[in-house]
């Protein structure tokens, strides 16, 4: 019995449509998959939302020693940096977790962490081989403030006398310690003050971005730890940086101005390209409404003495290490060279603080005379 021609045409049409639909589906799936791979991971319109935790795509196999060629730099004049290393002592502690030791924390340890006067890695559990301090907490974003409280309590109880300033950073933050020391030299660690990237909502004096890192003076650390003993502050929120900022305001710790002498920001909540490239961050993005000082797009965004960048993956950690401490344009002196105390070698930290008795917290840092 012959099949009607109309039925054959219908079947051919249905079969062809199915094949066409399948091919279109596969094509669009590939396109969307590629877009997801290349989409910036930080563009989530919530300053306290996503933390770049468990992305496996940026892992590096092994740890690199970018400072093995010390002989190549043996003739560099590092006298000022070495003097500051002794005069402005900074304890750094990095927030990490067991799942991030190999893919993140080890690269911090191989790069900028070597320039801290004291370095600690804080985790939910102890690891004697890495090593990490075990805070005996759970992991997860809702535990960040609790981990921060316990970390600062540990630092206060075990290492208070080993440093003047106490820096908290994430395991995907890069910190230029030499630039941080220049910033802090103008201030007295016995003043109740802290520095970072200053945001403005919810706290009258502003608060410091957690991702960009923040640094507490010795007196600020004392007050913070004591505030939980006297119930002036409490573990009332899982939003680490905002909760810490509210506590700091309540106990009289000033939110300092970390901009350089030309008014440019030094602490940065994203990687360099997101600040430097105009249009990278859409105007609907939360960042534009959170800055305490008017944010700038393009090269004017960032100080030549930048202190930190956030959302730095393992590869970018080494790129920054190379660009900051190894790459040199031949025949140039630094174009931005702020004034510096001429008698640094005979000057101690208390002398510097006495010359600057009242920290300036409402305007750019003033260059020393």
mmCIF file of C-alpha atoms in Angstrom:
data_model
loop_
_atom_site.group_PDB
_atom_site.id
_atom_site.type_symbol
_atom_site.label_atom_id
_atom_site.label_comp_id
_atom_site.label_asym_id
_atom_site.label_seq_id
_atom_site.Cartn_x
_atom_site.Cartn_y
_atom_site.Cartn_z
ATOM 1 C CA UNK A 1 0.000 0.000 0.000
ATOM 2 C CA UNK A 2 1.512 3.331 -1.009
ATOM 3 C CA UNK A 3 2.069 5.959 1.645
ATOM 4 C CA UNK A 4 0.182 9.166 0.887
ATOM 5 C CA UNK A 5 2.407 11.948 -0.401
ATOM 6 C CA UNK A 6 1.006 14.393 2.165
ATOM 7 C CA UNK A 7 2.062 12.054 4.996
ATOM 8 C CA UNK A 8 5.591 11.789 3.597
ATOM 9 C CA UNK A 9 5.801 15.558 3.352
ATOM 10 C CA UNK A 10 4.615 15.902 6.946
ATOM 11 C CA UNK A 11 7.112 13.349 8.230
ATOM 12 C CA UNK A 12 9.933 14.984 6.267
ATOM 13 C CA UNK A 13 8.986 18.380 7.698
ATOM 14 C CA UNK A 14 8.833 17.037 11.264
ATOM 15 C CA UNK A 15 12.165 15.208 10.920
ATOM 16 C CA UNK A 16 13.867 18.237 9.405
ATOM 17 C CA UNK A 17 12.475 20.519 12.106
ATOM 18 C CA UNK A 18 13.715 18.160 14.814
ATOM 19 C CA UNK A 19 17.221 18.058 13.320
ATOM 20 C CA UNK A 20 17.227 21.844 12.927
ATOM 21 C CA UNK A 21 16.055 22.380 16.507
ATOM 22 C CA UNK A 22 18.720 19.991 17.830
ATOM 23 C CA UNK A 23 21.509 21.716 15.903
ATOM 24 C CA UNK A 24 20.338 25.167 17.058
ATOM 25 C CA UNK A 25 20.189 23.902 20.647
ATOM 26 C CA UNK A 26 23.760 22.588 20.460
ATOM 27 C CA UNK A 27 25.020 25.828 18.884
ATOM 28 C CA UNK A 28 23.400 28.075 21.496
ATOM 29 C CA UNK A 29 24.599 25.782 24.294
ATOM 30 C CA UNK A 30 28.189 26.156 23.110
ATOM 31 C CA UNK A 31 27.843 29.936 22.826
ATOM 32 C CA UNK A 32 26.325 30.286 26.308
ATOM 33 C CA UNK A 33 28.924 27.974 27.813
ATOM 34 C CA UNK A 34 31.713 30.115 26.362
ATOM 35 C CA UNK A 35 30.085 33.280 27.705
ATOM 36 C CA UNK A 36 29.872 31.776 31.182
ATOM 37 C CA UNK A 37 33.557 30.876 31.028
ATOM 38 C CA UNK A 38 34.601 34.391 30.088
ATOM 39 C CA UNK A 39 32.103 36.330 32.205
ATOM 40 C CA UNK A 40 33.837 38.249 35.050
ATOM 41 C CA UNK A 41 33.142 36.327 38.207
ATOM 42 C CA UNK A 42 32.817 39.415 40.383
ATOM 43 C CA UNK A 43 29.944 41.143 38.616
ATOM 44 C CA UNK A 44 27.294 40.228 41.157
ATOM 45 C CA UNK A 45 25.233 43.202 42.218
ATOM 46 C CA UNK A 46 25.710 42.577 45.933
ATOM 47 C CA UNK A 47 28.770 43.824 47.827
ATOM 48 C CA UNK A 48 28.332 41.125 50.466
ATOM 49 C CA UNK A 49 27.284 38.328 48.117
ATOM 50 C CA UNK A 50 29.503 36.006 46.205
ATOM 51 C CA UNK A 51 32.986 35.249 47.405
ATOM 52 C CA UNK A 52 35.121 33.490 44.785
ATOM 53 C CA UNK A 53 35.342 30.243 46.724
ATOM 54 C CA UNK A 54 35.180 27.011 44.853
ATOM 55 C CA UNK A 55 35.992 27.770 41.218
ATOM 56 C CA UNK A 56 38.368 25.069 40.033
ATOM 57 C CA UNK A 57 39.254 26.789 36.753
ATOM 58 C CA UNK A 58 42.018 29.065 38.088
ATOM 59 C CA UNK A 59 44.055 26.460 39.948
ATOM 60 C CA UNK A 60 47.779 26.209 39.313
ATOM 61 C CA UNK A 61 49.743 23.028 39.670
ATOM 62 C CA UNK A 62 52.550 23.701 42.098
ATOM 63 C CA UNK A 63 53.975 26.763 43.752
ATOM 64 C CA UNK A 64 56.414 29.173 42.111
ATOM 65 C CA UNK A 65 59.339 31.040 43.626
ATOM 66 C CA UNK A 66 59.292 34.410 41.911
ATOM 67 C CA UNK A 67 62.041 35.733 44.141
ATOM 68 C CA UNK A 68 64.645 33.093 43.323
ATOM 69 C CA UNK A 69 66.558 35.556 41.108
ATOM 70 C CA UNK A 70 67.595 37.713 44.070
ATOM 71 C CA UNK A 71 71.030 38.125 42.540
ATOM 72 C CA UNK A 72 69.535 40.096 39.669
ATOM 73 C CA UNK A 73 68.251 42.676 42.150
ATOM 74 C CA UNK A 74 71.217 42.714 44.533
ATOM 75 C CA UNK A 75 72.235 46.248 43.557
ATOM 76 C CA UNK A 76 68.800 47.774 44.121
ATOM 77 C CA UNK A 77 68.613 50.441 46.799
ATOM 78 C CA UNK A 78 66.118 48.981 49.263
ATOM 79 C CA UNK A 79 67.333 50.914 52.292
ATOM 80 C CA UNK A 80 64.087 52.800 52.858
ATOM 81 C CA UNK A 81 61.958 49.656 52.472
ATOM 82 C CA UNK A 82 64.213 47.759 54.872
ATOM 83 C CA UNK A 83 64.088 50.582 57.409
ATOM 84 C CA UNK A 84 60.321 50.711 57.193
ATOM 85 C CA UNK A 85 60.155 46.943 57.651
ATOM 86 C CA UNK A 86 61.709 47.434 61.077
ATOM 87 C CA UNK A 87 59.924 50.643 62.058
ATOM 88 C CA UNK A 88 56.376 49.834 60.866
ATOM 89 C CA UNK A 89 55.809 46.268 61.985
ATOM 90 C CA UNK A 90 52.777 44.589 60.443
ATOM 91 C CA UNK A 91 51.257 41.275 61.410
ATOM 92 C CA UNK A 92 49.247 39.856 58.512
ATOM 93 C CA UNK A 93 46.596 37.224 58.894
ATOM 94 C CA UNK A 94 44.786 35.629 55.970
ATOM 95 C CA UNK A 95 41.274 34.224 56.113
ATOM 96 C CA UNK A 96 41.295 30.803 54.460
ATOM 97 C CA UNK A 97 39.869 27.300 54.817
ATOM 98 C CA UNK A 98 40.955 23.688 54.388
ATOM 99 C CA UNK A 99 39.556 23.612 50.844
ATOM 100 C CA UNK A 100 41.618 26.652 49.788
ATOM 101 C CA UNK A 101 45.074 25.893 51.177
ATOM 102 C CA UNK A 102 46.436 24.354 47.973
ATOM 103 C CA UNK A 103 44.546 26.364 45.359
ATOM 104 C CA UNK A 104 44.769 29.819 46.984
ATOM 105 C CA UNK A 105 46.611 30.225 50.276
ATOM 106 C CA UNK A 106 49.831 28.592 49.088
ATOM 107 C CA UNK A 107 50.169 31.270 46.380
ATOM 108 C CA UNK A 108 49.706 34.042 48.948
ATOM 109 C CA UNK A 109 52.394 32.334 51.005
ATOM 110 C CA UNK A 110 54.746 32.259 47.984
ATOM 111 C CA UNK A 111 54.311 35.961 47.133
ATOM 112 C CA UNK A 112 53.348 38.973 49.236
ATOM 113 C CA UNK A 113 53.074 37.181 52.585
ATOM 114 C CA UNK A 114 56.871 36.962 52.748
ATOM 115 C CA UNK A 115 57.055 40.724 53.402
ATOM 116 C CA UNK A 116 54.935 40.696 56.559
ATOM 117 C CA UNK A 117 56.767 40.945 59.869
ATOM 118 C CA UNK A 118 54.575 38.106 61.096
ATOM 119 C CA UNK A 119 52.293 35.923 58.956
ATOM 120 C CA UNK A 120 49.359 33.771 60.078
ATOM 121 C CA UNK A 121 46.817 31.745 58.111
ATOM 122 C CA UNK A 122 43.467 31.397 59.893
ATOM 123 C CA UNK A 123 41.242 28.418 59.140
ATOM 124 C CA UNK A 124 38.377 26.531 60.709
ATOM 125 C CA UNK A 125 40.775 23.734 61.598
ATOM 126 C CA UNK A 126 44.466 23.461 62.398
ATOM 127 C CA UNK A 127 46.959 22.243 59.802
ATOM 128 C CA UNK A 128 50.424 21.814 61.279
ATOM 129 C CA UNK A 129 52.082 21.192 57.912
ATOM 130 C CA UNK A 130 50.924 24.349 56.104
ATOM 131 C CA UNK A 131 50.592 25.679 58.901
ATOM 132 C CA UNK A 132 47.231 27.205 59.826
ATOM 133 C CA UNK A 133 45.724 28.335 63.104
ATOM 134 C CA UNK A 134 42.589 26.326 63.874
ATOM 135 C CA UNK A 135 39.786 28.632 65.042
ATOM 136 C CA UNK A 136 37.386 25.725 65.661
ATOM 137 C CA UNK A 137 34.596 27.283 63.622
ATOM 138 C CA UNK A 138 32.494 26.071 60.720
ATOM 139 C CA UNK A 139 33.193 27.087 57.114
ATOM 140 C CA UNK A 140 30.864 29.180 54.986
ATOM 141 C CA UNK A 141 30.010 32.818 54.350
ATOM 142 C CA UNK A 142 27.766 32.976 57.402
ATOM 143 C CA UNK A 143 30.839 32.210 59.529
ATOM 144 C CA UNK A 144 33.098 34.997 58.208
ATOM 145 C CA UNK A 145 32.488 37.516 60.996
ATOM 146 C CA UNK A 146 32.758 34.868 63.687
ATOM 147 C CA UNK A 147 36.055 33.695 62.177
ATOM 148 C CA UNK A 148 37.242 37.315 62.047
ATOM 149 C CA UNK A 149 36.389 37.877 65.715
ATOM 150 C CA UNK A 150 38.154 34.701 66.792
ATOM 151 C CA UNK A 151 41.161 35.442 64.582
ATOM 152 C CA UNK A 152 41.673 38.903 66.068
ATOM 153 C CA UNK A 153 41.196 37.464 69.558
ATOM 154 C CA UNK A 154 43.899 34.882 68.828
ATOM 155 C CA UNK A 155 46.260 37.552 67.473
ATOM 156 C CA UNK A 156 45.618 39.752 70.528
ATOM 157 C CA UNK A 157 46.225 36.917 72.993
ATOM 158 C CA UNK A 158 49.325 35.438 71.319
ATOM 159 C CA UNK A 159 51.037 38.081 69.151
ATOM 160 C CA UNK A 160 50.068 41.569 70.368
ATOM 161 C CA UNK A 161 53.649 42.498 71.235
ATOM 162 C CA UNK A 162 55.099 41.387 67.880
ATOM 163 C CA UNK A 163 53.638 44.143 65.694
ATOM 164 C CA UNK A 164 52.232 47.678 65.648
ATOM 165 C CA UNK A 165 49.575 47.111 62.987
ATOM 166 C CA UNK A 166 47.373 44.105 62.242
ATOM 167 C CA UNK A 167 46.277 43.402 58.659
ATOM 168 C CA UNK A 168 43.389 41.126 57.706
ATOM 169 C CA UNK A 169 43.210 39.874 54.097
ATOM 170 C CA UNK A 170 41.424 37.147 52.171
ATOM 171 C CA UNK A 171 43.213 34.303 50.407
ATOM 172 C CA UNK A 172 42.436 35.979 47.070
ATOM 173 C CA UNK A 173 43.800 39.400 48.063
ATOM 174 C CA UNK A 174 47.201 40.718 46.972
ATOM 175 C CA UNK A 175 48.877 43.207 49.327
ATOM 176 C CA UNK A 176 51.898 45.444 48.614
ATOM 177 C CA UNK A 177 53.299 45.619 52.145
ATOM 178 C CA UNK A 178 55.955 48.236 51.342
ATOM 179 C CA UNK A 179 53.269 50.680 50.212
ATOM 180 C CA UNK A 180 51.170 49.919 53.277
ATOM 181 C CA UNK A 181 54.108 50.739 55.520
ATOM 182 C CA UNK A 182 54.539 54.106 53.784
ATOM 183 C CA UNK A 183 50.866 54.872 54.446
ATOM 184 C CA UNK A 184 51.017 53.829 58.104
ATOM 185 C CA UNK A 185 54.289 55.623 58.891
ATOM 186 C CA UNK A 186 52.361 58.879 59.370
ATOM 187 C CA UNK A 187 50.199 57.428 62.137
ATOM 188 C CA UNK A 188 50.635 56.300 65.705
ATOM 189 C CA UNK A 189 49.659 52.674 66.403
ATOM 190 C CA UNK A 190 48.514 53.781 69.852
ATOM 191 C CA UNK A 191 45.765 55.855 68.179
ATOM 192 C CA UNK A 192 42.452 54.025 67.764
ATOM 193 C CA UNK A 193 42.244 53.996 63.960
ATOM 194 C CA UNK A 194 41.935 51.540 61.081
ATOM 195 C CA UNK A 195 42.395 51.748 57.311
ATOM 196 C CA UNK A 196 41.088 50.068 54.158
ATOM 197 C CA UNK A 197 38.793 50.807 51.212
ATOM 198 C CA UNK A 198 36.186 53.020 52.820
ATOM 199 C CA UNK A 199 32.537 52.339 52.010
ATOM 200 C CA UNK A 200 29.695 54.601 53.170
ATOM 201 C CA UNK A 201 26.293 52.890 53.605
ATOM 202 C CA UNK A 202 24.873 51.925 57.007
ATOM 203 C CA UNK A 203 27.725 53.323 59.150
ATOM 204 C CA UNK A 204 28.033 57.071 59.767
ATOM 205 C CA UNK A 205 31.830 57.193 59.522
ATOM 206 C CA UNK A 206 31.917 54.471 56.861
ATOM 207 C CA UNK A 207 33.425 51.015 57.063
ATOM 208 C CA UNK A 208 36.224 49.122 55.318
ATOM 209 C CA UNK A 209 35.705 46.625 52.501
ATOM 210 C CA UNK A 210 36.496 43.121 53.680
ATOM 211 C CA UNK A 211 37.808 41.922 50.324
ATOM 212 C CA UNK A 212 40.295 44.766 49.866
ATOM 213 C CA UNK A 213 41.622 44.038 53.339
ATOM 214 C CA UNK A 214 41.893 46.341 56.341
ATOM 215 C CA UNK A 215 44.523 47.109 58.945
ATOM 216 C CA UNK A 216 43.962 47.879 62.636
ATOM 217 C CA UNK A 217 46.266 49.856 64.881
ATOM 218 C CA UNK A 218 47.377 48.184 68.087
ATOM 219 C CA UNK A 219 44.911 50.280 70.088
ATOM 220 C CA UNK A 220 42.092 49.478 67.653
ATOM 221 C CA UNK A 221 42.825 45.761 68.117
ATOM 222 C CA UNK A 222 42.763 46.108 71.906
ATOM 223 C CA UNK A 223 39.412 47.899 71.809
ATOM 224 C CA UNK A 224 37.902 45.432 69.340
ATOM 225 C CA UNK A 225 38.792 42.388 71.434
ATOM 226 C CA UNK A 226 37.728 44.062 74.684
ATOM 227 C CA UNK A 227 34.386 45.095 73.145
ATOM 228 C CA UNK A 228 33.213 41.474 73.095
ATOM 229 C CA UNK A 229 34.162 41.024 76.730
ATOM 230 C CA UNK A 230 32.142 44.085 77.764
ATOM 231 C CA UNK A 231 29.254 43.424 75.343
ATOM 232 C CA UNK A 232 29.795 46.697 73.483
ATOM 233 C CA UNK A 233 29.874 44.596 70.317
ATOM 234 C CA UNK A 234 28.358 41.233 69.507
ATOM 235 C CA UNK A 235 28.379 38.587 66.816
ATOM 236 C CA UNK A 236 25.105 39.925 65.485
ATOM 237 C CA UNK A 237 25.692 39.601 61.744
ATOM 238 C CA UNK A 238 27.288 37.328 59.181
ATOM 239 C CA UNK A 239 28.374 40.331 57.070
ATOM 240 C CA UNK A 240 31.955 40.603 58.258
ATOM 241 C CA UNK A 241 33.103 44.009 57.035
ATOM 242 C CA UNK A 242 29.871 45.882 57.811
ATOM 243 C CA UNK A 243 29.525 44.314 61.270
ATOM 244 C CA UNK A 244 33.149 45.097 62.092
ATOM 245 C CA UNK A 245 32.640 48.674 60.887
ATOM 246 C CA UNK A 246 29.616 49.162 63.148
ATOM 247 C CA UNK A 247 31.606 47.794 66.069
ATOM 248 C CA UNK A 248 34.552 50.104 65.333
ATOM 249 C CA UNK A 249 32.297 53.156 65.323
ATOM 250 C CA UNK A 250 30.668 52.056 68.586
ATOM 251 C CA UNK A 251 34.017 51.765 70.398
ATOM 252 C CA UNK A 252 35.502 54.993 69.064
ATOM 253 C CA UNK A 253 37.907 53.595 66.471
ATOM 254 C CA UNK A 254 38.267 56.108 63.625
ATOM 255 C CA UNK A 255 37.800 55.112 60.004
ATOM 256 C CA UNK A 256 41.014 56.446 58.448
ATOM 257 C CA UNK A 257 41.526 57.900 54.994
ATOM 258 C CA UNK A 258 43.871 55.616 53.058
ATOM 259 C CA UNK A 259 44.104 57.763 49.914
ATOM 260 C CA UNK A 260 47.573 58.922 48.883
ATOM 261 C CA UNK A 261 48.855 62.516 48.837
ATOM 262 C CA UNK A 262 47.206 63.114 45.452
ATOM 263 C CA UNK A 263 43.827 61.773 46.596
ATOM 264 C CA UNK A 264 43.987 58.423 44.781
ATOM 265 C CA UNK A 265 42.734 55.234 46.384
ATOM 266 C CA UNK A 266 45.231 52.642 47.633
ATOM 267 C CA UNK A 267 42.960 49.745 48.686
ATOM 268 C CA UNK A 268 40.977 48.164 45.839
ATOM 269 C CA UNK A 269 38.073 45.685 46.065
ATOM 270 C CA UNK A 270 38.698 44.210 42.579
ATOM 271 C CA UNK A 271 41.592 43.234 40.302
ATOM 272 C CA UNK A 272 43.403 46.113 38.520
ATOM 273 C CA UNK A 273 41.667 45.764 35.144
ATOM 274 C CA UNK A 274 38.218 46.282 36.661
ATOM 275 C CA UNK A 275 39.285 49.649 38.024
ATOM 276 C CA UNK A 276 41.552 50.732 35.176
ATOM 277 C CA UNK A 277 39.355 49.940 32.153
ATOM 278 C CA UNK A 278 36.518 52.415 31.669
ATOM 279 C CA UNK A 279 33.129 50.793 31.270
ATOM 280 C CA UNK A 280 34.169 47.466 32.786
ATOM 281 C CA UNK A 281 31.913 47.934 35.798
ATOM 282 C CA UNK A 282 28.369 48.920 34.694
ATOM 283 C CA UNK A 283 26.858 52.010 36.317
ATOM 284 C CA UNK A 284 24.111 49.836 37.796
ATOM 285 C CA UNK A 285 26.758 47.915 39.748
ATOM 286 C CA UNK A 286 26.677 48.396 43.564
ATOM 287 C CA UNK A 287 30.292 49.639 43.632
ATOM 288 C CA UNK A 288 29.423 53.144 42.390
ATOM 289 C CA UNK A 289 27.054 53.802 45.300
ATOM 290 C CA UNK A 290 29.205 52.333 48.063
ATOM 291 C CA UNK A 291 32.447 54.351 47.911
ATOM 292 C CA UNK A 292 32.904 56.914 50.667
ATOM 293 C CA UNK A 293 34.892 59.126 48.297
ATOM 294 C CA UNK A 294 33.849 59.692 44.661
ATOM 295 C CA UNK A 295 35.208 56.733 42.653
ATOM 296 C CA UNK A 296 37.226 57.361 39.498
ATOM 297 C CA UNK A 297 37.261 55.211 36.368
ATOM 298 C CA UNK A 298 40.420 54.696 34.371
ATOM 299 C CA UNK A 299 44.063 55.313 35.327
ATOM 300 C CA UNK A 300 43.064 57.937 37.899
ATOM 301 C CA UNK A 301 41.390 55.187 39.921
ATOM 302 C CA UNK A 302 44.475 53.859 41.545
ATOM 303 C CA UNK A 303 47.480 55.194 43.406
ATOM 304 C CA UNK A 304 50.984 54.458 42.154
ATOM 305 C CA UNK A 305 51.474 53.304 45.742
ATOM 306 C CA UNK A 306 48.481 50.940 45.674
ATOM 307 C CA UNK A 307 48.212 48.668 48.702
ATOM 308 C CA UNK A 308 45.782 45.900 47.728
ATOM 309 C CA UNK A 309 43.650 44.228 45.067
ATOM 310 C CA UNK A 310 40.913 41.643 45.570
ATOM 311 C CA UNK A 311 39.527 38.657 43.611
ATOM 312 C CA UNK A 312 43.078 37.815 42.591
ATOM 313 C CA UNK A 313 43.325 34.258 41.275
ATOM 314 C CA UNK A 314 46.482 32.177 41.527
ATOM 315 C CA UNK A 315 47.917 33.185 38.142
ATOM 316 C CA UNK A 316 47.232 36.884 38.740
ATOM 317 C CA UNK A 317 48.909 36.634 42.144
ATOM 318 C CA UNK A 318 52.194 35.850 40.391
ATOM 319 C CA UNK A 319 51.569 38.393 37.647
ATOM 320 C CA UNK A 320 51.236 41.145 40.255
ATOM 321 C CA UNK A 321 54.333 39.902 42.046
ATOM 322 C CA UNK A 322 56.294 40.206 38.799
ATOM 323 C CA UNK A 323 54.869 43.564 37.751
ATOM 324 C CA UNK A 324 55.403 45.177 41.167
ATOM 325 C CA UNK A 325 58.736 43.721 42.258
ATOM 326 C CA UNK A 326 60.528 42.703 39.064
ATOM 327 C CA UNK A 327 59.499 44.652 35.967
ATOM 328 C CA UNK A 328 61.494 47.880 35.561
ATOM 329 C CA UNK A 329 61.462 50.415 32.700
ATOM 330 C CA UNK A 330 65.095 51.174 31.881
ATOM 331 C CA UNK A 331 66.301 54.714 32.544
ATOM 332 C CA UNK A 332 63.313 55.941 34.563
ATOM 333 C CA UNK A 333 62.906 57.137 38.108
ATOM 334 C CA UNK A 334 59.548 56.809 39.814
ATOM 335 C CA UNK A 335 57.209 59.493 38.489
ATOM 336 C CA UNK A 336 55.309 59.598 41.780
ATOM 337 C CA UNK A 337 57.662 60.035 44.715
ATOM 338 C CA UNK A 338 55.941 61.564 47.750
ATOM 339 C CA UNK A 339 57.915 63.391 50.391
ATOM 340 C CA UNK A 340 59.510 61.207 52.999
ATOM 341 C CA UNK A 341 61.181 61.972 56.361
ATOM 342 C CA UNK A 342 64.822 62.679 55.546
ATOM 343 C CA UNK A 343 66.038 61.448 58.918
ATOM 344 C CA UNK A 344 64.355 58.060 58.818
ATOM 345 C CA UNK A 345 67.434 56.204 60.041
ATOM 346 C CA UNK A 346 67.555 58.217 63.278
ATOM 347 C CA UNK A 347 63.809 58.605 63.657
ATOM 348 C CA UNK A 348 61.676 56.164 65.605
ATOM 349 C CA UNK A 349 58.009 55.448 65.226
ATOM 350 C CA UNK A 350 56.947 57.530 68.208
ATOM 351 C CA UNK A 351 58.817 60.541 66.772
ATOM 352 C CA UNK A 352 56.914 60.171 63.502
ATOM 353 C CA UNK A 353 53.608 59.922 65.324
ATOM 354 C CA UNK A 354 54.444 62.959 67.471
ATOM 355 C CA UNK A 355 55.057 64.983 64.304
ATOM 356 C CA UNK A 356 51.544 63.926 63.157
ATOM 357 C CA UNK A 357 49.553 63.909 66.440
ATOM 358 C CA UNK A 358 46.051 63.971 64.931
ATOM 359 C CA UNK A 359 45.433 61.445 62.155
ATOM 360 C CA UNK A 360 43.680 63.061 59.187
ATOM 361 C CA UNK A 361 40.599 60.988 58.524
ATOM 362 C CA UNK A 362 38.576 63.289 56.309
ATOM 363 C CA UNK A 363 41.051 64.210 53.566
ATOM 364 C CA UNK A 364 43.918 62.690 51.569
ATOM 365 C CA UNK A 365 47.059 61.815 53.498
ATOM 366 C CA UNK A 366 49.337 64.817 53.771
ATOM 367 C CA UNK A 367 52.947 64.390 52.780
ATOM 368 C CA UNK A 368 55.467 64.770 55.606
ATOM 369 C CA UNK A 369 57.363 68.046 55.608
#
